[in-house]
JSON list of C-alpha atoms in Angstrom, two decimals:
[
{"chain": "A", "resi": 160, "resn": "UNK", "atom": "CA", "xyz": [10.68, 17.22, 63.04]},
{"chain": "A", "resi": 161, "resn": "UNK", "atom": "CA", "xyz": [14.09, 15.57, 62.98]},
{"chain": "A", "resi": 162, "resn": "UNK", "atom": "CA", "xyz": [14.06, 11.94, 62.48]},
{"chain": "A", "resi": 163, "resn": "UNK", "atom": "CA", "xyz": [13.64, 9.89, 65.80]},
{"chain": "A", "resi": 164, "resn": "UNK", "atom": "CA", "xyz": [14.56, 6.45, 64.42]},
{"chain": "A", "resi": 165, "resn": "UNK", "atom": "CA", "xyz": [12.19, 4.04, 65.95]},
{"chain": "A", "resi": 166, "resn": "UNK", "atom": "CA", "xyz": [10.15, 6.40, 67.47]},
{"chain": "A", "resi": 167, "resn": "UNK", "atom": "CA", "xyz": [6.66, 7.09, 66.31]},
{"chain": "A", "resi": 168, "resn": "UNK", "atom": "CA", "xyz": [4.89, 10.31, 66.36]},
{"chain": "A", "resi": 169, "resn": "UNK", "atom": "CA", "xyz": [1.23, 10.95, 65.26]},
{"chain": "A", "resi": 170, "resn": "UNK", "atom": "CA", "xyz": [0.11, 14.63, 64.09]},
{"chain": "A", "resi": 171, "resn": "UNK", "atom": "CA", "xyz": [-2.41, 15.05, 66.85]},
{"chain": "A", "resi": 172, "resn": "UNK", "atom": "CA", "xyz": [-5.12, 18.25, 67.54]},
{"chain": "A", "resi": 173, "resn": "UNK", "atom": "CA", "xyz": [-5.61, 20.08, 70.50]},
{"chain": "A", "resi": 174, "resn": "UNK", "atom": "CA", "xyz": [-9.42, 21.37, 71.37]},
{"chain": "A", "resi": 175, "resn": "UNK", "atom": "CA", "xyz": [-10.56, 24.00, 73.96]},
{"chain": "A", "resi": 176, "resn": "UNK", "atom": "CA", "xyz": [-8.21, 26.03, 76.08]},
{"chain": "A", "resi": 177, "resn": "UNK", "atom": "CA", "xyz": [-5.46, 27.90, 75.21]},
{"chain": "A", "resi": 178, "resn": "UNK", "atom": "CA", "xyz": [-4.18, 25.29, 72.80]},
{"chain": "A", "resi": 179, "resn": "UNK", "atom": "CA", "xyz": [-7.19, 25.36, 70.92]},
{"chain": "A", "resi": 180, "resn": "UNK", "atom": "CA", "xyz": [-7.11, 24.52, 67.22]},
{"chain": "A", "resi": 181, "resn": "UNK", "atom": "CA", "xyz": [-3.00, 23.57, 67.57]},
{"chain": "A", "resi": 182, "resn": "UNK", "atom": "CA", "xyz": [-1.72, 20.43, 65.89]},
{"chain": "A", "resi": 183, "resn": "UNK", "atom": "CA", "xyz": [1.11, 19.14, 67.20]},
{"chain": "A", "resi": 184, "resn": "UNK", "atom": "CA", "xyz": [3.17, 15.88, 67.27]},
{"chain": "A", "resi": 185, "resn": "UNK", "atom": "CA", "xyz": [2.66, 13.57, 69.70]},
{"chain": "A", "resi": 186, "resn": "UNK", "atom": "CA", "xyz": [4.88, 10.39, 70.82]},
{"chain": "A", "resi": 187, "resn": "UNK", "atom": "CA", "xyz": [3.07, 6.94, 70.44]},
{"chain": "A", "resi": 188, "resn": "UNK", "atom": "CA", "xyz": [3.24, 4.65, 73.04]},
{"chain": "A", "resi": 189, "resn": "UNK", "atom": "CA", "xyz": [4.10, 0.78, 73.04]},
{"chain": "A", "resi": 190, "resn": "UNK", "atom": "CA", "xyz": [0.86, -0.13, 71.34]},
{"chain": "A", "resi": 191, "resn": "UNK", "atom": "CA", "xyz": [0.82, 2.71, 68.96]},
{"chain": "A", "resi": 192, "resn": "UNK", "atom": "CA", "xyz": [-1.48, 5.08, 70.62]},
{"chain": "A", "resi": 193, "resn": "UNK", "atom": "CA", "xyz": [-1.25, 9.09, 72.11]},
{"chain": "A", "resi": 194, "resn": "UNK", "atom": "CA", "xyz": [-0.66, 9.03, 76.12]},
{"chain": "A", "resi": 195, "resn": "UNK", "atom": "CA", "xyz": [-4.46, 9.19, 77.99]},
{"chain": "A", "resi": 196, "resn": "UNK", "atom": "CA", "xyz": [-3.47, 12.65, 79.19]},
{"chain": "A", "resi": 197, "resn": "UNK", "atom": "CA", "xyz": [-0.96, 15.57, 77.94]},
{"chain": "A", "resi": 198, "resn": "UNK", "atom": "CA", "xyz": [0.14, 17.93, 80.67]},
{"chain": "A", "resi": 199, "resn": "UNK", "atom": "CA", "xyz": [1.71, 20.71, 79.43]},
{"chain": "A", "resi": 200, "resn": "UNK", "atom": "CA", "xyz": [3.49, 23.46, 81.70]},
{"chain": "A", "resi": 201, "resn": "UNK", "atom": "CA", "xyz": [2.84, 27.19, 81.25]},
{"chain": "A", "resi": 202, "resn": "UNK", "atom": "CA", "xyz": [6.10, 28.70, 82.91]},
{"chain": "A", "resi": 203, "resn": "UNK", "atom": "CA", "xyz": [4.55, 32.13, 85.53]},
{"chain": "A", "resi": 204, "resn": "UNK", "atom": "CA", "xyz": [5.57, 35.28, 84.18]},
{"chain": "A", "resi": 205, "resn": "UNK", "atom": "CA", "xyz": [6.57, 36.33, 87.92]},
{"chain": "A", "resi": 206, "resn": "UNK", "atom": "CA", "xyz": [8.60, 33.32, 88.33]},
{"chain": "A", "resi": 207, "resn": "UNK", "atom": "CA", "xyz": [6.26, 31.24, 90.39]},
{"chain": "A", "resi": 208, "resn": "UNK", "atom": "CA", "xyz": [5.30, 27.51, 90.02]},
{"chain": "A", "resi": 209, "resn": "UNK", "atom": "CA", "xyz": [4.76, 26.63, 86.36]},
{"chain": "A", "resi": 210, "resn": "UNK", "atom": "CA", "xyz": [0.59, 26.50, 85.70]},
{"chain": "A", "resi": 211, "resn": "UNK", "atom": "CA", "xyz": [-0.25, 23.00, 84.05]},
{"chain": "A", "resi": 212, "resn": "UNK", "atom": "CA", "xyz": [-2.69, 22.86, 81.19]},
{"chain": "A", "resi": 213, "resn": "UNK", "atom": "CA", "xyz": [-4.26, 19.21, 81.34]},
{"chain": "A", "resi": 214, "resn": "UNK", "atom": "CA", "xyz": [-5.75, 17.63, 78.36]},
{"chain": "A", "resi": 215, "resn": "UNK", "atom": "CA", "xyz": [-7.30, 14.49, 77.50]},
{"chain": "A", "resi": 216, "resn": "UNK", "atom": "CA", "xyz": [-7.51, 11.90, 74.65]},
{"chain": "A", "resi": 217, "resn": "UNK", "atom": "CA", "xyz": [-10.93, 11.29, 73.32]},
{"chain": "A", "resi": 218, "resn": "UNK", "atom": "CA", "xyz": [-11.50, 9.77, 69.72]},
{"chain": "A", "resi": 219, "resn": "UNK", "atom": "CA", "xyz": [-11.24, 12.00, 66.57]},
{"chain": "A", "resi": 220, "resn": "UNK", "atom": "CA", "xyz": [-14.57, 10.68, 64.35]},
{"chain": "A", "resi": 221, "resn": "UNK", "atom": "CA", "xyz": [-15.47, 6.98, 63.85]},
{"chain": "A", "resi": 222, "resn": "UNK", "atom": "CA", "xyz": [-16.63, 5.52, 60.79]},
{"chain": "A", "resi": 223, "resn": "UNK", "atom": "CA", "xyz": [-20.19, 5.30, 59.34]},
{"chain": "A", "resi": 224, "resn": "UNK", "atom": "CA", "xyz": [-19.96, 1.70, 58.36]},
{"chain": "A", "resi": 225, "resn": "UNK", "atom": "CA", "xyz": [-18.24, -0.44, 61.70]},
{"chain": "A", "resi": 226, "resn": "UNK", "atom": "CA", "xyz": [-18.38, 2.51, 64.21]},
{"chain": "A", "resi": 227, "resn": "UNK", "atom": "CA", "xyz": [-14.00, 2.65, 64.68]},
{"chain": "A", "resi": 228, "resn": "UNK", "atom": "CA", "xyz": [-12.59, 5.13, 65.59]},
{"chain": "A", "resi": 229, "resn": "UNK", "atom": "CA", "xyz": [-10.16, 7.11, 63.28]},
{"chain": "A", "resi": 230, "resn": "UNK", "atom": "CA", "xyz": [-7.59, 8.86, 65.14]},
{"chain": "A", "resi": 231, "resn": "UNK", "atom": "CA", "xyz": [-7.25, 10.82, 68.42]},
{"chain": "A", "resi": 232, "resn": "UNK", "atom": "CA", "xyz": [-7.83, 14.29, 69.34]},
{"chain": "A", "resi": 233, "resn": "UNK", "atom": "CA", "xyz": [-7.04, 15.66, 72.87]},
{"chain": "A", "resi": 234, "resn": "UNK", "atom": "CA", "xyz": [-10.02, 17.85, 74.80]},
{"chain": "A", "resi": 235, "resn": "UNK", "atom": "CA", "xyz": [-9.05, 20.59, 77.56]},
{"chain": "A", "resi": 236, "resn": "UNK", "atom": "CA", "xyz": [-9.51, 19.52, 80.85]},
{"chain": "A", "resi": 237, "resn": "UNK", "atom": "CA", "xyz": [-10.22, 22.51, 83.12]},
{"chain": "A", "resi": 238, "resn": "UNK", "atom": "CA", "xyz": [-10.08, 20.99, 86.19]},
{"chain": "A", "resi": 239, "resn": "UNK", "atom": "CA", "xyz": [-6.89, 18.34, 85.58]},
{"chain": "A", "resi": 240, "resn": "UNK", "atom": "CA", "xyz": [-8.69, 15.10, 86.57]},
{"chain": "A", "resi": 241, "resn": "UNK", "atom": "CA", "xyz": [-8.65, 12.93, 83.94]},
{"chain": "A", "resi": 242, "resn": "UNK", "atom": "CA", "xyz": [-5.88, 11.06, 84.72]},
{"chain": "A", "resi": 243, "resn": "UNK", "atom": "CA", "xyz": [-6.94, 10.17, 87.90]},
{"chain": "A", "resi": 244, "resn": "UNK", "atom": "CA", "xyz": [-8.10, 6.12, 88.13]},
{"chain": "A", "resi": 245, "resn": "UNK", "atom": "CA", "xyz": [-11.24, 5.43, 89.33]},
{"chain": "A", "resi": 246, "resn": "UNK", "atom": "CA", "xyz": [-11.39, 2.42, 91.17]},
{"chain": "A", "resi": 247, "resn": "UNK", "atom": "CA", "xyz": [-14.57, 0.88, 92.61]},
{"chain": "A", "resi": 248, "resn": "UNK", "atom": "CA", "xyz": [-13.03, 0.78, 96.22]},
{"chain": "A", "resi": 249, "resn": "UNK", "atom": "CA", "xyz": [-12.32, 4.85, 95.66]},
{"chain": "A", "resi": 250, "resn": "UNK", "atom": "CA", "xyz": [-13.59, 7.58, 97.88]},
{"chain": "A", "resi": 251, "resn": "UNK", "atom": "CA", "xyz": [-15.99, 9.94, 95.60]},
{"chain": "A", "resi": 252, "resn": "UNK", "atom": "CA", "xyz": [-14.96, 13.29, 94.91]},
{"chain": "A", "resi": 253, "resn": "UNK", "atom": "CA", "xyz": [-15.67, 15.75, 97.55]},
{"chain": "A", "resi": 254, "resn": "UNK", "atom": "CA", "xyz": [-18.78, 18.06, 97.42]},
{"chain": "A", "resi": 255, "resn": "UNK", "atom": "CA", "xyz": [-17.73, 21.83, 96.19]},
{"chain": "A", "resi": 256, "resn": "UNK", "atom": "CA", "xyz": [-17.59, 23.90, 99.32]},
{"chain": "A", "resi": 257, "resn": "UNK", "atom": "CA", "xyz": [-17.37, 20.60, 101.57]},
{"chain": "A", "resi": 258, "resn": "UNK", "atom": "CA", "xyz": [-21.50, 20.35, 101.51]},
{"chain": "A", "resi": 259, "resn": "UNK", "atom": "CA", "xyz": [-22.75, 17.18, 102.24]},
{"chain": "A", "resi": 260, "resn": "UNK", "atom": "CA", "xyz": [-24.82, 16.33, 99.26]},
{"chain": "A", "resi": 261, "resn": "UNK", "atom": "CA", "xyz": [-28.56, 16.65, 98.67]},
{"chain": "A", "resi": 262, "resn": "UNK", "atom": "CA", "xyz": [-29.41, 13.38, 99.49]},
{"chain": "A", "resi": 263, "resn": "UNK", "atom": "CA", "xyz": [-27.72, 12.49, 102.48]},
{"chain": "A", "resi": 264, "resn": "UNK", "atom": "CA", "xyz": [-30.26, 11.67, 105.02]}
]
């Protein structure tokens, strides 16, 4: 990787999808850590809209003795949610198929 100057990069690997078992480098943010989420856009073949692979950080291992964690890793996200906020005020998610759920009365 050519040299950046003050910016930091952090070897980082990919699990699940088609990125599975890839290491690649990943810029650190302000306080030194990998972005929540990596998006990463598959250009279409055909020419249409660009298909985005979502993944998200999770830690790597954490220690035996104090529990930290040591390092990130990022885990496919199938359906591309994880960066969504979830705020207390938020709507759920919607029911697959718009069925109202089991327990309404």
């Amino acid at each position: 990787m050519a040299d950046t100057g003050a910016v930091k990069s952090e070897d980082t690997p990919f699990e699940g999808g088609p990125m599975d078992g890839r290491v690649l480098p990943v810029l650190l943010g302000a306080t030194g850590h990998p972005p929540k989420t990596y998006r990463i856009p598959v250009p279409d073949a055909a020419g249409g809209p660009p298909t985005v692979l979502v993944y998200r950080r999770v830690p790597r291992a954490h220690s035996k003795r104090l529990g930290l964690h040591q390092g990130w890793k990022y885990e496919y996200d199938p359906t591309g949610q994880a960066g969504r906020r979830k705020w207390p005020w938020s709507k759920p998610d919607a029911t697959p198929g718009g069925k109202p759920d089991a327990t309404d009365g």
